Coordinates of C-alpha atoms in Angstrom, one line a residue:
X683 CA 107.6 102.9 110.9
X684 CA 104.4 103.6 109.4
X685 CA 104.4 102.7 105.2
X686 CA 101.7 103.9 103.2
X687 CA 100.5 104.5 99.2
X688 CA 103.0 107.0 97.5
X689 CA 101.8 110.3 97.5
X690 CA 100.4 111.4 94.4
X691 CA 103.0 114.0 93.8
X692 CA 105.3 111.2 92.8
X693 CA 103.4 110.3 89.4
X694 CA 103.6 114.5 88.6
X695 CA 106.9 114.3 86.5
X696 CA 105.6 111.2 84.3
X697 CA 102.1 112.8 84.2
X698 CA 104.0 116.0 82.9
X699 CA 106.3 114.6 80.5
X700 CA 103.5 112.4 78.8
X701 CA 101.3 115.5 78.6
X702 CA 103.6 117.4 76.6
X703 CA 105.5 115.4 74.6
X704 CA 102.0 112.5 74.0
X705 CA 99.1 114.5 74.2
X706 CA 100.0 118.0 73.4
X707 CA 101.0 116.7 70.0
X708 CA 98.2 114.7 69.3
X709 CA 95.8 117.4 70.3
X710 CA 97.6 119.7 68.2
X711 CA 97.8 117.4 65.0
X712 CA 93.9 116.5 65.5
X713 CA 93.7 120.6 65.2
X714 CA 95.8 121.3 62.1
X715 CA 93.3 118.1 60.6
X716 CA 91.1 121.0 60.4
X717 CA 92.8 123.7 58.9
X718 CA 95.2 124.2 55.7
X719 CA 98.4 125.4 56.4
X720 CA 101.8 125.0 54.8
X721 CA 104.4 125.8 57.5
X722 CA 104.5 129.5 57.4
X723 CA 102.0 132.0 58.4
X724 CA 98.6 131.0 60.2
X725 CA 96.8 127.7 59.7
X726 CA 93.1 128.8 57.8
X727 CA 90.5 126.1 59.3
X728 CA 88.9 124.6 55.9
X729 CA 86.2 122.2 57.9
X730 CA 86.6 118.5 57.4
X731 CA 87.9 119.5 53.8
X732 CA 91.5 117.0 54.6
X733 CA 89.3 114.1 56.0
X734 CA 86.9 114.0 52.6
X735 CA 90.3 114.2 50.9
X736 CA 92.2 111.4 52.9
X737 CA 88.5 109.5 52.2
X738 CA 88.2 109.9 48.5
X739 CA 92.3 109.4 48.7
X740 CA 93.4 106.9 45.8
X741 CA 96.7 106.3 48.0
X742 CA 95.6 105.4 51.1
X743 CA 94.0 102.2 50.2
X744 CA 97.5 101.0 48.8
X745 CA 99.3 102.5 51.9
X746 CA 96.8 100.9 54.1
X747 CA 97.1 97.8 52.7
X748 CA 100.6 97.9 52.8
X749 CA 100.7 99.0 56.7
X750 CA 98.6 96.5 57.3
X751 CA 100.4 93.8 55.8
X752 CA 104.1 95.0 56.8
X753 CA 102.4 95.1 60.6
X754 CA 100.8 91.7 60.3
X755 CA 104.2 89.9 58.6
X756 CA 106.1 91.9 61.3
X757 CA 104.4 91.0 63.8
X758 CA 104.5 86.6 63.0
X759 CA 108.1 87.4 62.3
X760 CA 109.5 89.0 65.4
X761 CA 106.9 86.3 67.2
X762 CA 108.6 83.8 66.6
X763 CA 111.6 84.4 66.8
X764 CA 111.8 86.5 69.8
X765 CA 109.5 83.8 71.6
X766 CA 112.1 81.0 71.1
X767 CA 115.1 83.2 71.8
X768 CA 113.7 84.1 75.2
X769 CA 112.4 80.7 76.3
X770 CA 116.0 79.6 75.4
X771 CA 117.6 82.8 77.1
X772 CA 115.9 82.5 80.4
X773 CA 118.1 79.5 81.3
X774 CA 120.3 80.1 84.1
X775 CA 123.9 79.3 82.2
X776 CA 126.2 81.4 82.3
X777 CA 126.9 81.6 78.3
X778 CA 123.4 82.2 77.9
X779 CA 123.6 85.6 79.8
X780 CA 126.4 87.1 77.8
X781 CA 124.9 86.1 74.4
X782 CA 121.9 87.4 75.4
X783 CA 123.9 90.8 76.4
X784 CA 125.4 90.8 73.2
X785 CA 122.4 90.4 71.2
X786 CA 120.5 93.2 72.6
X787 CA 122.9 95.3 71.2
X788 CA 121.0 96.2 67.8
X789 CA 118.0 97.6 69.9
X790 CA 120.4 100.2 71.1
X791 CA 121.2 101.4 68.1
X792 CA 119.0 104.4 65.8
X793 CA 117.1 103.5 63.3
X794 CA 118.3 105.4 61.0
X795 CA 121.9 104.2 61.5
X796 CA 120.7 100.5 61.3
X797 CA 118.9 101.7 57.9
X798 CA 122.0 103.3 56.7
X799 CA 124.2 100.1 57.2
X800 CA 121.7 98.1 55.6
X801 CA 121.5 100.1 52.9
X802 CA 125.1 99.8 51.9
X803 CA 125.0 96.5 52.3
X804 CA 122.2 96.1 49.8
X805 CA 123.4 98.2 47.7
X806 CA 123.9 96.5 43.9
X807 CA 126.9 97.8 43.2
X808 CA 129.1 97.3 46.1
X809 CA 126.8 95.4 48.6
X810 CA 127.5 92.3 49.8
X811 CA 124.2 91.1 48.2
X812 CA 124.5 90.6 44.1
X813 CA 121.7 92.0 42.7
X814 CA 118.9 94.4 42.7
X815 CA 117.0 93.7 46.1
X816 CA 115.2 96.8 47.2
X817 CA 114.5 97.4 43.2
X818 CA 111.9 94.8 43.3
X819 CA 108.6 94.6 45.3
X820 CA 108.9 91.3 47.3
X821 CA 113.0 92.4 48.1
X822 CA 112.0 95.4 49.2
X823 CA 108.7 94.5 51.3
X824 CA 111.0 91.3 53.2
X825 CA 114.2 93.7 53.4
X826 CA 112.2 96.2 55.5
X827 CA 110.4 93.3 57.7
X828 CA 113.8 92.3 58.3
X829 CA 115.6 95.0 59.1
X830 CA 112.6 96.2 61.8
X831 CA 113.1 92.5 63.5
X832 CA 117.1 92.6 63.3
X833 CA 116.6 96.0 65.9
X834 CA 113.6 95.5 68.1
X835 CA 113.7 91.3 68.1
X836 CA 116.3 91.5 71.2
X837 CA 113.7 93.8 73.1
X838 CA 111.2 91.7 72.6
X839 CA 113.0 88.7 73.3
X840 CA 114.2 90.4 76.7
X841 CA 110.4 90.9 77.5
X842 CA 109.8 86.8 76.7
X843 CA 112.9 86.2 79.1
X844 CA 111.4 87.9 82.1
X845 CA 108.5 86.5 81.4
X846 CA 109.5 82.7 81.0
X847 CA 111.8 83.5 84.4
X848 CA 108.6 84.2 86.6
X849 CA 107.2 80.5 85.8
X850 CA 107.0 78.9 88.8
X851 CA 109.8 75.8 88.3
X852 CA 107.4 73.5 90.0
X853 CA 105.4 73.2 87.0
X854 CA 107.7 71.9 85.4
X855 CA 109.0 69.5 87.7
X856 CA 105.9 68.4 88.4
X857 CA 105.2 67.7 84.2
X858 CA 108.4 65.6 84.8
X859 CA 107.3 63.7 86.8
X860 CA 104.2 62.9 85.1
X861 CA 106.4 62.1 81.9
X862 CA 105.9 65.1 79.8
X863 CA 108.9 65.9 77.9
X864 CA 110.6 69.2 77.0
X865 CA 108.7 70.3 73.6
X866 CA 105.1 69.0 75.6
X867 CA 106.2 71.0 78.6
X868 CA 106.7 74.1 76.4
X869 CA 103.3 73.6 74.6
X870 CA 101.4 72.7 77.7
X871 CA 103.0 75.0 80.7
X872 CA 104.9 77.9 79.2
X873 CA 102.9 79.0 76.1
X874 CA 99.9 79.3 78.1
X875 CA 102.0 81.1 80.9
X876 CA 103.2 82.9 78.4
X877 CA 100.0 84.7 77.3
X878 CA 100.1 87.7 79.0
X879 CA 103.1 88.3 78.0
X880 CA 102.6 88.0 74.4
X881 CA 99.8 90.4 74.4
X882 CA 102.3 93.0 75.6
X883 CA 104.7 91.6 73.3
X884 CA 102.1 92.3 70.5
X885 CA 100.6 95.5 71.5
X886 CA 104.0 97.4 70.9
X887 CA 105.0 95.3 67.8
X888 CA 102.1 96.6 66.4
X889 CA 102.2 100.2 67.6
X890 CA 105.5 100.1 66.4
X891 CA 104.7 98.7 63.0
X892 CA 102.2 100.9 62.2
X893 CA 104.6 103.8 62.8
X894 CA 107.7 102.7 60.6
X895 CA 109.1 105.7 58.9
X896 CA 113.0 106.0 58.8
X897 CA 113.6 102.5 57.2
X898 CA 111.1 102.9 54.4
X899 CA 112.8 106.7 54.0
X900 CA 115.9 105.4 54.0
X901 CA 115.9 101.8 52.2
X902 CA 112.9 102.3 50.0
X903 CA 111.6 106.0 50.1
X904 CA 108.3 104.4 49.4
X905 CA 109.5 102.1 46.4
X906 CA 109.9 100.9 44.0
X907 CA 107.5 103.1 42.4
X908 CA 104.8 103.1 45.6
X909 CA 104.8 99.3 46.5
X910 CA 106.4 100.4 50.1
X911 CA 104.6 103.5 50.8
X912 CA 103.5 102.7 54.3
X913 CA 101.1 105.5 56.0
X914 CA 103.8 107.6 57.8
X915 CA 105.7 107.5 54.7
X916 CA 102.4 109.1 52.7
X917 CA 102.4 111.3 55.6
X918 CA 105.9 112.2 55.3
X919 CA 105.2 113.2 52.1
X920 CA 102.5 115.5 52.0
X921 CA 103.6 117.3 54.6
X922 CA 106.8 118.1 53.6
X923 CA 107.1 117.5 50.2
X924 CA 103.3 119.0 49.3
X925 CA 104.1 120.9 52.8
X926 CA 100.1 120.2 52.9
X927 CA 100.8 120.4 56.6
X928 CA 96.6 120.1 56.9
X929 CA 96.5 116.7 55.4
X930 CA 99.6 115.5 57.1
X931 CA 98.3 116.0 60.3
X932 CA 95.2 114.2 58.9
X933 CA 96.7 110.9 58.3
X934 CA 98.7 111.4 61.4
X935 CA 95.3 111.7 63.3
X936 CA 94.0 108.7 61.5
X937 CA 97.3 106.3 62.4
X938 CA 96.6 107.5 66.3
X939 CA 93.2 106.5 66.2
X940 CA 93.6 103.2 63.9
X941 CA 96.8 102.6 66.6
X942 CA 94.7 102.6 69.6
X943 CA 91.8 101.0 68.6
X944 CA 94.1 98.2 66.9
X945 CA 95.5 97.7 70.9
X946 CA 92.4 97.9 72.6
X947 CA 91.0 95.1 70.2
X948 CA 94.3 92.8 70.7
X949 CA 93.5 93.6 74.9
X950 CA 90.4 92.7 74.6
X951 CA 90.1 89.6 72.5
X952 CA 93.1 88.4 74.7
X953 CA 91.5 88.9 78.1
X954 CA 94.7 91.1 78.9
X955 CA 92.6 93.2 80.9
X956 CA 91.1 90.4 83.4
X957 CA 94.4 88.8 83.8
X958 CA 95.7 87.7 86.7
X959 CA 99.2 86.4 88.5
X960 CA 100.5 82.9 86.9
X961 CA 102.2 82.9 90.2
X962 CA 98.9 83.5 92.3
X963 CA 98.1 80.3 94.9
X964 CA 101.9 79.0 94.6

């Protein structure tokens, strides 16, 4: 029986389904950049009228900054931890399986239901927290970091345990017998395996942080007074609080393109792209 390369009408359905529910989107907000329109009638193109405003913008130096710095103490955050739990959850016990089932429960849960929970329990009245956490700047900043790493840290941490699993064991039985010990055989053989991995890891931790919305909605709504406005959040609210659906689409075009170019960077300066099997030659 003959095999060959799939035919090309097998990629159709994922070609289709990223075209309209990816592209079409992105090509229509990049449109409505051009044009003023508030939800109801036709959009009136006004030129690059929205990008001069999102420019000369006094928030969106504050909401950048504070995108940028939610991504990047995100990002060392969910690192970390989802790093160490995957290393450790890659062993073959059996104990280690079913934790690691339990703990990817969170991911499977919304958002905006794991916002909602926290919320109550932060609340200072009845939370289990005394005090006013989300009323002040640093409570509010570290409750949304960790809320965003209480849900996606088991996803990333499954995406460490595959990857620590396809380490060729002879490494490190080989390291044993030279001496090396358990923390030098983790520096010296599986965080360098580990590097392709953690670019991938990286990539959608920061994708992801740059598109927070529901838990700064729901904890925060941008507060206190604008210290958690992240970009989608400023986005969120000229387009349907201003319903300046024009310079919604605006920012939206601007997170897109700061998105991508952010991940092509990160591929870059990690030689993602060049990389090759840790398993080739074994």
């Amino acid at each position: 029986m003959r095999t060959g390369r799939p035919h090309a009408a097998w990629v159709l359905p994922g070609v289709l389904f990223f075209t309209f529910f990816a592209v079409a989107p992105m090509v229509l907000a990049l449109y409505l950049s051009f044009t003023k329109w508030n939800g109801l009638g036709d959009p009136q193109p006004v030129g690059l009228a929205n990008w001069q405003k999102l420019i000369h913008d006094p928030r969106l130096t504050q909401s950048l900054t504070v995108t940028v710095l939610l991504t990047v103490v995100s990002w060392a955050f969910q690192t970390v931890l989802s790093l160490l739990l995957g290393v450790w959850a890659a062993g073959r016990q059996r104990n280690r399986a079913v934790l690691s089932a339990i703990f990817f429960v969170p991911f499977l849960l919304s958002s905006t239901a794991i916002s909602l929970l926290f919320y109550a329990l932060l609340d200072p009245n009845f939370g289990i927290i005394h005090g006013d956490t989300l009323g002040t700047t640093s409570g509010a900043f570290l409750a949304i970091v960790f809320v965003g790493g209480w849900q996606f840290i088991p996803f990333h941490t499954l995406i460490y345990q595959g990857g620590a699993r396809q380490i060729p064991e002879v490494l490190y039985q080989a390291a044993a017998i030279d001496g090396a010990g358990r923390y030098r055989q983790f520096f010296s053989i599986t965080l360098p395996q580990l590097r392709n991995t953690a670019t991938t890891s990286s990539v959608l931790m920061i994708v992801g942080s740059l598109t927070y919305f529901e838990t700064v909605l729901i904890l925060t709504q941008g507060g206190p007074g604008t210290d958690t406005a992240i970009l989608p959040y400023l986005m969120y609210e000229s387009g349907f609080k201003s319903y300046d659906l024009g310079y919604a689409s605006a920012i939206a075009s601007f997170l897109v393109v700061a998105a991508t170019a952010l991940s092509l960077v990160l591929v870059k300066l990690s030689g993602f792209g060049n990389m090759r099997s840790t398993r080739e030659g074994m």
